PDB file of C-alpha atoms in Angstrom:
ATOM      1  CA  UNK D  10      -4.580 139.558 160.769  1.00 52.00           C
ATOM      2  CA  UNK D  11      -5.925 138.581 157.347  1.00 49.00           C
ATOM      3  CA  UNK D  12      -3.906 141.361 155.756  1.00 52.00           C
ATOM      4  CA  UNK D  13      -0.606 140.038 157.576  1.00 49.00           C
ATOM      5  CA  UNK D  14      -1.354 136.472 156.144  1.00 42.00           C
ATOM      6  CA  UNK D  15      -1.851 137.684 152.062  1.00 48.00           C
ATOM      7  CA  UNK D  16       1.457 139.876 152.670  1.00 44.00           C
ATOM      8  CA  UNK D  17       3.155 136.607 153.814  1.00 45.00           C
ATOM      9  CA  UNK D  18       1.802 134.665 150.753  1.00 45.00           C
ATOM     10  CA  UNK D  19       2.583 136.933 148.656  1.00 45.00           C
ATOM     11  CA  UNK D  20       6.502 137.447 150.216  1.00 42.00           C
ATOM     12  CA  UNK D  21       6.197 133.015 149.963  1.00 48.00           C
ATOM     13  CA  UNK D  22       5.242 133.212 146.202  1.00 43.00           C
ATOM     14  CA  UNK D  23       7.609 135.903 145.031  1.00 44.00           C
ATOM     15  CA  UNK D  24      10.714 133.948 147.101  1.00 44.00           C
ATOM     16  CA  UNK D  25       9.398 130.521 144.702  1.00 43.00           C
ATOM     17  CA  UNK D  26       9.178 132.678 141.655  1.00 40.00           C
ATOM     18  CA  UNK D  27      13.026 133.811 142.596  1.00 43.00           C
ATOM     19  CA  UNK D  28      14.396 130.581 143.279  1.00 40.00           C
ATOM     20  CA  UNK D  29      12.594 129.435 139.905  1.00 39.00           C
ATOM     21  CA  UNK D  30      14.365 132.192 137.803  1.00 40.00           C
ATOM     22  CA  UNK D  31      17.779 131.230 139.598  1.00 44.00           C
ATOM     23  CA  UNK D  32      18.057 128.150 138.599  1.00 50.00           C
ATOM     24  CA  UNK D  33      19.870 127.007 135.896  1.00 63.00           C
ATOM     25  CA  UNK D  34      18.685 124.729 132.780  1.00 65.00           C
ATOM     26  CA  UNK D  35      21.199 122.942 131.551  1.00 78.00           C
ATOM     27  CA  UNK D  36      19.501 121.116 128.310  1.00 84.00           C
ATOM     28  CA  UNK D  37      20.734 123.460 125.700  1.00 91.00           C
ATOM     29  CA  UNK D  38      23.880 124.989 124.704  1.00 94.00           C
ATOM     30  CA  UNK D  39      26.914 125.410 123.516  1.00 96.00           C
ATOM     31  CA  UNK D  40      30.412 124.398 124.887  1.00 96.00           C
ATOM     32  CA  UNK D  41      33.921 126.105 122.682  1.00 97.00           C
ATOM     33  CA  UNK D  42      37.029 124.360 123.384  1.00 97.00           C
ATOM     34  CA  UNK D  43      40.863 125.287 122.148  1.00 96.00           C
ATOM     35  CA  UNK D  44      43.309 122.911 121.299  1.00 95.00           C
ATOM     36  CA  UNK D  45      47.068 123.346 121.752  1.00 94.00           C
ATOM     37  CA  UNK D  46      49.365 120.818 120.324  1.00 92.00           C
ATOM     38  CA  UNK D  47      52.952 120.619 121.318  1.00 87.00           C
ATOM     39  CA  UNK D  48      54.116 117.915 120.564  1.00 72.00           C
ATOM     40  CA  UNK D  49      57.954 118.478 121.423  1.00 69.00           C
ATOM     41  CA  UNK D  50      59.781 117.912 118.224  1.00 65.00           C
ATOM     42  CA  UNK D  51      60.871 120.473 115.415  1.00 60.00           C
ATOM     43  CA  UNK D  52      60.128 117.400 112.872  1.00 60.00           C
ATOM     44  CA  UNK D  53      56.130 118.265 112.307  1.00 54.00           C
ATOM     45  CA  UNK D  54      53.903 115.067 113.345  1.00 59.00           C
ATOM     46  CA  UNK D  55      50.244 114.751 112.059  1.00 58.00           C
ATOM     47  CA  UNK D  56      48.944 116.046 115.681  1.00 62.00           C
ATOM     48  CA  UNK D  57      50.619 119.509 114.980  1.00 66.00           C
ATOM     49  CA  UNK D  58      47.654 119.845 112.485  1.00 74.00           C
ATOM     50  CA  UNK D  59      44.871 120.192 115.646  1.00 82.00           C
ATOM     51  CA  UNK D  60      47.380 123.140 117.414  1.00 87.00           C
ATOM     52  CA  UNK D  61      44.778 126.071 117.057  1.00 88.00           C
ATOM     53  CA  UNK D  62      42.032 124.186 116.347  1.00 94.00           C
ATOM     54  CA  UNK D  63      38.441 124.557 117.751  1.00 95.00           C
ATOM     55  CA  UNK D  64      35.882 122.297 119.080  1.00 96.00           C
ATOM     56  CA  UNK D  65      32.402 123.102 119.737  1.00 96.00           C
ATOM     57  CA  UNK D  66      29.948 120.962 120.895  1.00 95.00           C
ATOM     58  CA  UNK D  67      26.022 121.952 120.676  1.00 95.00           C
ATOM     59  CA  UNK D  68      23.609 120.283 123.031  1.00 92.00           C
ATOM     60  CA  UNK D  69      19.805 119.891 122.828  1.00 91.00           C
ATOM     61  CA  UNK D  70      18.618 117.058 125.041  1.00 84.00           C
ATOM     62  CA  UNK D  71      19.847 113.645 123.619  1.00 82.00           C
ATOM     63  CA  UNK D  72      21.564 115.308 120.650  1.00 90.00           C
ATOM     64  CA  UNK D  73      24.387 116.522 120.050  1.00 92.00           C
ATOM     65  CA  UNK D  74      26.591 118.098 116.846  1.00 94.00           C
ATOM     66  CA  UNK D  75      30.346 118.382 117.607  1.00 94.00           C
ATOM     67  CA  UNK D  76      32.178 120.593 115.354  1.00 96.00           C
ATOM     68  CA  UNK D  77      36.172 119.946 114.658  1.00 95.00           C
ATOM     69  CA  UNK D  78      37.663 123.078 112.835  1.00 95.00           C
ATOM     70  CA  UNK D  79      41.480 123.335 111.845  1.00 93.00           C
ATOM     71  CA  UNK D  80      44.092 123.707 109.565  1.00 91.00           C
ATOM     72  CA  UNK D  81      42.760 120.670 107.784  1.00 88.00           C
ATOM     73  CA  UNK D  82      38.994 121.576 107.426  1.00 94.00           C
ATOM     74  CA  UNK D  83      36.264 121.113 109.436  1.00 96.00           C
ATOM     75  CA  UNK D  84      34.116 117.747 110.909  1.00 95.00           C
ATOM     76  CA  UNK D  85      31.000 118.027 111.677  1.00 96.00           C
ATOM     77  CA  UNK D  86      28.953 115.029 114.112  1.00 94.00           C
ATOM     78  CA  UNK D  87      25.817 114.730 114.573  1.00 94.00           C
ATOM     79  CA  UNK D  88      24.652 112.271 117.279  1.00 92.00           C
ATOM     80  CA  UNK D  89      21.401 110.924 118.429  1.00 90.00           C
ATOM     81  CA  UNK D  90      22.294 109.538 122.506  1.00 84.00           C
ATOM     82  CA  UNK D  91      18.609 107.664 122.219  1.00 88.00           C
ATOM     83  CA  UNK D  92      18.946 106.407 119.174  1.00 91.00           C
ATOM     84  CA  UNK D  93      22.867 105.690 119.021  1.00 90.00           C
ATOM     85  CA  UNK D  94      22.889 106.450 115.193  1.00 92.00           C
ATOM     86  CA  UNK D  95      25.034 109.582 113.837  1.00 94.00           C
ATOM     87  CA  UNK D  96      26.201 111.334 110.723  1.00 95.00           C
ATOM     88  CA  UNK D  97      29.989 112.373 109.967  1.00 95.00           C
ATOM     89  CA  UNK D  98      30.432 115.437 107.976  1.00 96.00           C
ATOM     90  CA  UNK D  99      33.769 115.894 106.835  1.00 95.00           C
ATOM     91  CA  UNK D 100      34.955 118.974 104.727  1.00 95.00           C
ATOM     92  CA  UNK D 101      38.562 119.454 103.919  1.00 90.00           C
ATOM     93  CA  UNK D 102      39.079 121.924 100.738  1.00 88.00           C
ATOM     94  CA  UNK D 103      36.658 120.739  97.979  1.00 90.00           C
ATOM     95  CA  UNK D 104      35.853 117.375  99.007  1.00 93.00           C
ATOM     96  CA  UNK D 105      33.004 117.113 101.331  1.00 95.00           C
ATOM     97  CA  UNK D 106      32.380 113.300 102.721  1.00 95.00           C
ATOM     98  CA  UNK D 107      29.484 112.433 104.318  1.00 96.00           C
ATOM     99  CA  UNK D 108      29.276 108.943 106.714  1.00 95.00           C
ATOM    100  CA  UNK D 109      26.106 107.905 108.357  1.00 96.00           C
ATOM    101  CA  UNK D 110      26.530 105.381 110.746  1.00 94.00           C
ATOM    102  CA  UNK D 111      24.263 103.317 112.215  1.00 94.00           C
ATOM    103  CA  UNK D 112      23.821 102.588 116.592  1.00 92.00           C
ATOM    104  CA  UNK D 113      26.572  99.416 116.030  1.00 93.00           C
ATOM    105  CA  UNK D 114      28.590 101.335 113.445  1.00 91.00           C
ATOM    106  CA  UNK D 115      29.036 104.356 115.983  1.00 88.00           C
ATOM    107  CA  UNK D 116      29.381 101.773 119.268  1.00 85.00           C
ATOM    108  CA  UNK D 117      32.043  99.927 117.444  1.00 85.00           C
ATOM    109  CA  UNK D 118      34.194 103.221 116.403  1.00 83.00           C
ATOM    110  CA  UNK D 119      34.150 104.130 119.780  1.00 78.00           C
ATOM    111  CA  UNK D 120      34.783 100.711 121.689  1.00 74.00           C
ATOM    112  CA  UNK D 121      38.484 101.333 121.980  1.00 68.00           C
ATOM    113  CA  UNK D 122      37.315 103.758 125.046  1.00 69.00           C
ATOM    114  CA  UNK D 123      34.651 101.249 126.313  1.00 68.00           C
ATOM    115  CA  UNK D 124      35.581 100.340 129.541  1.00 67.00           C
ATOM    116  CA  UNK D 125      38.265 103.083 130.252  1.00 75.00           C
ATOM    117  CA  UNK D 126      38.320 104.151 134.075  1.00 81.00           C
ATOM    118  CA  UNK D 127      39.156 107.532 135.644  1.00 87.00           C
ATOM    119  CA  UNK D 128      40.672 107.739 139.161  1.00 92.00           C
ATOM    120  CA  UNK D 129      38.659 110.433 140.537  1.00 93.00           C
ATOM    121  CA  UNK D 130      40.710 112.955 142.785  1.00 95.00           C
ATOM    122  CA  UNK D 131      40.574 115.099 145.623  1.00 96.00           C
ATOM    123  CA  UNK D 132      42.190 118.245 144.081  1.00 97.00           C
ATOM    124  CA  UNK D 133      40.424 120.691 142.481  1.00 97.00           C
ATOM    125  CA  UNK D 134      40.615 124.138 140.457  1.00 96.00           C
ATOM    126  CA  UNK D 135      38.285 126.760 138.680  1.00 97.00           C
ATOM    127  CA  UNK D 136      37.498 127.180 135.060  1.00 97.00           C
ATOM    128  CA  UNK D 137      35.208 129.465 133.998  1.00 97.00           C
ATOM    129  CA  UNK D 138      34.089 130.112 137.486  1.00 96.00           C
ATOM    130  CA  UNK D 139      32.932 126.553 137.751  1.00 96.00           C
ATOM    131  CA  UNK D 140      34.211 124.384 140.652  1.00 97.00           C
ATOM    132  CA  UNK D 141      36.631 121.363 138.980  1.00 97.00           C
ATOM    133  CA  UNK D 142      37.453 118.166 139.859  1.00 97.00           C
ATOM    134  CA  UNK D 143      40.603 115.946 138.460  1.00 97.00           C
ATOM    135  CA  UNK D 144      40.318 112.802 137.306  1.00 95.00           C
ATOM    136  CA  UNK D 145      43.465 110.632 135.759  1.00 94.00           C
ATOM    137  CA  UNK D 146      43.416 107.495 133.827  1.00 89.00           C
ATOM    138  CA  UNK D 147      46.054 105.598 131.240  1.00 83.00           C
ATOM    139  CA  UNK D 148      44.571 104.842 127.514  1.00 75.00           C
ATOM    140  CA  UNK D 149      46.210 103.003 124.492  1.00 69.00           C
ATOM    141  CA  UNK D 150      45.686 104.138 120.932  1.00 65.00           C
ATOM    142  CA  UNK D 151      46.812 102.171 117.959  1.00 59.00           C
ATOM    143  CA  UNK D 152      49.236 104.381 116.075  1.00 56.00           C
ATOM    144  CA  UNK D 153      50.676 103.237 112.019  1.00 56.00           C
ATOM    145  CA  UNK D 154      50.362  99.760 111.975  1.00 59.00           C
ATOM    146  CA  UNK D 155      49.632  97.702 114.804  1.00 61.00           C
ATOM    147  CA  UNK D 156      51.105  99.476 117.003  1.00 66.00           C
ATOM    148  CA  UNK D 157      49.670 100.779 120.561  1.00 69.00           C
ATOM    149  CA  UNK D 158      51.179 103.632 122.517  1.00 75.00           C
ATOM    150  CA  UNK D 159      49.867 104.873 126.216  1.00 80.00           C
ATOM    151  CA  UNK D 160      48.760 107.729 126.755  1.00 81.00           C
ATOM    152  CA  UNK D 161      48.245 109.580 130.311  1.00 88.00           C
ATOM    153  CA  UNK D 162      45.089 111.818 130.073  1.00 90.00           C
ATOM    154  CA  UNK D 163      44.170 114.385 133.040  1.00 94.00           C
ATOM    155  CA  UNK D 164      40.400 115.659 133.120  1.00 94.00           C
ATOM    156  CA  UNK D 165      38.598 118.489 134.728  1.00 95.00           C
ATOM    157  CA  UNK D 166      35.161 118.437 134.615  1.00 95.00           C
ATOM    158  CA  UNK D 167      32.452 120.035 137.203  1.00 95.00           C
ATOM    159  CA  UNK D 168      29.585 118.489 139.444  1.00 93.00           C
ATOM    160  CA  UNK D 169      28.287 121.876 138.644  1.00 92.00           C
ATOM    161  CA  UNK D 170      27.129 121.325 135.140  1.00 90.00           C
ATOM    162  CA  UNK D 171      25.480 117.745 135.792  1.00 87.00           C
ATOM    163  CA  UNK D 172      26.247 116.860 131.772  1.00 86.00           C
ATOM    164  CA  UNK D 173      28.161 113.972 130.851  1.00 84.00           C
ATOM    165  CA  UNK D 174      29.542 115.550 128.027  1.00 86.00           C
ATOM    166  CA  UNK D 175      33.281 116.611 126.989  1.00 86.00           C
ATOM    167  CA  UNK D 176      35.485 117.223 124.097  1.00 84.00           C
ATOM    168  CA  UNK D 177      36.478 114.122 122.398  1.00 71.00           C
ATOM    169  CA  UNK D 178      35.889 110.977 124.128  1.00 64.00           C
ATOM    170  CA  UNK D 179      36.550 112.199 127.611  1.00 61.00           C
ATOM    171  CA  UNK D 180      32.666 112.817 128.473  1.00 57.00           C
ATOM    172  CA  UNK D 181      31.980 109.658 130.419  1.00 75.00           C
ATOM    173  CA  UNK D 182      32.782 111.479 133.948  1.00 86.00           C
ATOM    174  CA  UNK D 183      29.902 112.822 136.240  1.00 88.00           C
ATOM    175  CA  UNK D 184      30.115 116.631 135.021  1.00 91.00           C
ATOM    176  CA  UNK D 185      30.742 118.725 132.114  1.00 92.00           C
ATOM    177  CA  UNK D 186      34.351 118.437 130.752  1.00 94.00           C
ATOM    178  CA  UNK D 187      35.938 121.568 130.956  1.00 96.00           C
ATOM    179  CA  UNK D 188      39.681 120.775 130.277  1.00 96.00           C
ATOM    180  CA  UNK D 189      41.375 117.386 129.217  1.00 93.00           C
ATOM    181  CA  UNK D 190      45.387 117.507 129.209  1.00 94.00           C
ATOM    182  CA  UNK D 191      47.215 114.377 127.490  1.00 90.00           C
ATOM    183  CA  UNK D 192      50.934 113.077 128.139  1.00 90.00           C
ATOM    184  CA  UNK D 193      51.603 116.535 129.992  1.00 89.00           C
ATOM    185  CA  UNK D 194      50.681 119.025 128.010  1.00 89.00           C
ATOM    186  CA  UNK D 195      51.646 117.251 124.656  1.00 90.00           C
ATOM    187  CA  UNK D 196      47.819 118.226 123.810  1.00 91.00           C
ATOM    188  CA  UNK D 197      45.180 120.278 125.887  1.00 94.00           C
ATOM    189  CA  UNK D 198      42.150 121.040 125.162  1.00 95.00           C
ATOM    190  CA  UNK D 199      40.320 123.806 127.303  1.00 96.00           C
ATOM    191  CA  UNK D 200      36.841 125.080 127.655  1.00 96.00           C
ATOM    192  CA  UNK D 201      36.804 128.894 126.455  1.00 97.00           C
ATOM    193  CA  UNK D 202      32.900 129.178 126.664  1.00 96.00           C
ATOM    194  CA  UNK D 203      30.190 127.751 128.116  1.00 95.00           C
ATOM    195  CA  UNK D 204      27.239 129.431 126.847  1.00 95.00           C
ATOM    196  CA  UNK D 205      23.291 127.778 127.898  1.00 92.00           C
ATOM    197  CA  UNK D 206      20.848 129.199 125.541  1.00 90.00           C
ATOM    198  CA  UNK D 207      18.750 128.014 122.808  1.00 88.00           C
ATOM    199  CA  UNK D 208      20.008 126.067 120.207  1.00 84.00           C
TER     200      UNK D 208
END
């Protein structure tokens, strides 16, 4: 009897070792997106400089650096979620720039998005093997001047990954961002790794 009891505590400790091992941490990594930009006219617009680029975003618990590589150069952003303060790295030929911004300086950049809503829908789709959900919502950018133009942005992100985190400013939804099409396929942006290792 005593021997059947030590077999079934040890069968008990090797299935919580197992389930231990399976599980997934999701505090570091690194997420690579492509961007396509088509933009629909043969007269070349400033967004046809992002068609081919590459975004990667590195985690590591509150921080994150998202790098922007294209045609143009490359900008580099580091963020501190806890803190709110960041640095802006950009590199474009010779000239190297260098912006640190401060908790307000970063809020206020971003507080054209503040507020933005996405209607959260029932269809979903695979990327990467991860289980997606869409989400749709209506912005406005300011374009030259004071002008504002709409824009209609569809998301997939994943329950999956529980990071709020996504290329650009789409990384307010309740998953990882794994894809992010605006005004039909005028620019997408798709996850072509998700990788969770040290950083």
């Amino acid at each position: 009897m005593k021997q059947i009891v030590q077999i079934g505590m040890m069968f008990g400790l090797i299935t919580s070792v197992n389930k231990l091992n399976a599980q997934q941490v999701y505090n570091e990594g690194v997420v690579t997106y492509n961007i396509v930009v088509n933009t629909g006219n043969n007269e070349a617009k400033a967004a046809d400089l992002l068609d081919g680029a590459t975004q990667k975003i590195w985690f590591k618990g509150v921080n994150t650096r998202t790098e922007l590589t294209s045609i143009l150069g490359k900008t580099v952003t580091l963020h501190d979620s806890r803190q709110g303060n960041a640095v802006v790295m950009n590199e474009y030929g010779d000239q190297k720039i260098l912006i640190r911004m401060t908790k307000e300086n970063y809020d206020d950049r971003n507080s054209k998005y503040a507020g933005i809503r996405y209607e959260l829908l029932s269809e979903t789709k695979k990327i990467l093997g991860y289980n997606c959900t869409k989400a749709t919502m209506t912005d406005s950018v300011r374009m030259r001047g004071d002008s504002m133009t709409k824009r209609n942005i569809t998301a997939w992100f994943t329950e999956d990954v529980p990071l709020a985190m996504g290329p650009g400013t789409y990384g307010s939804l309740p998953g990882l961002v794994l894809a992010v099409d605006v005004n039909n396929g005028q620019q997408t942006t798709v996850a072509k790794k998700v990788e969770f290792k040290k950083v």
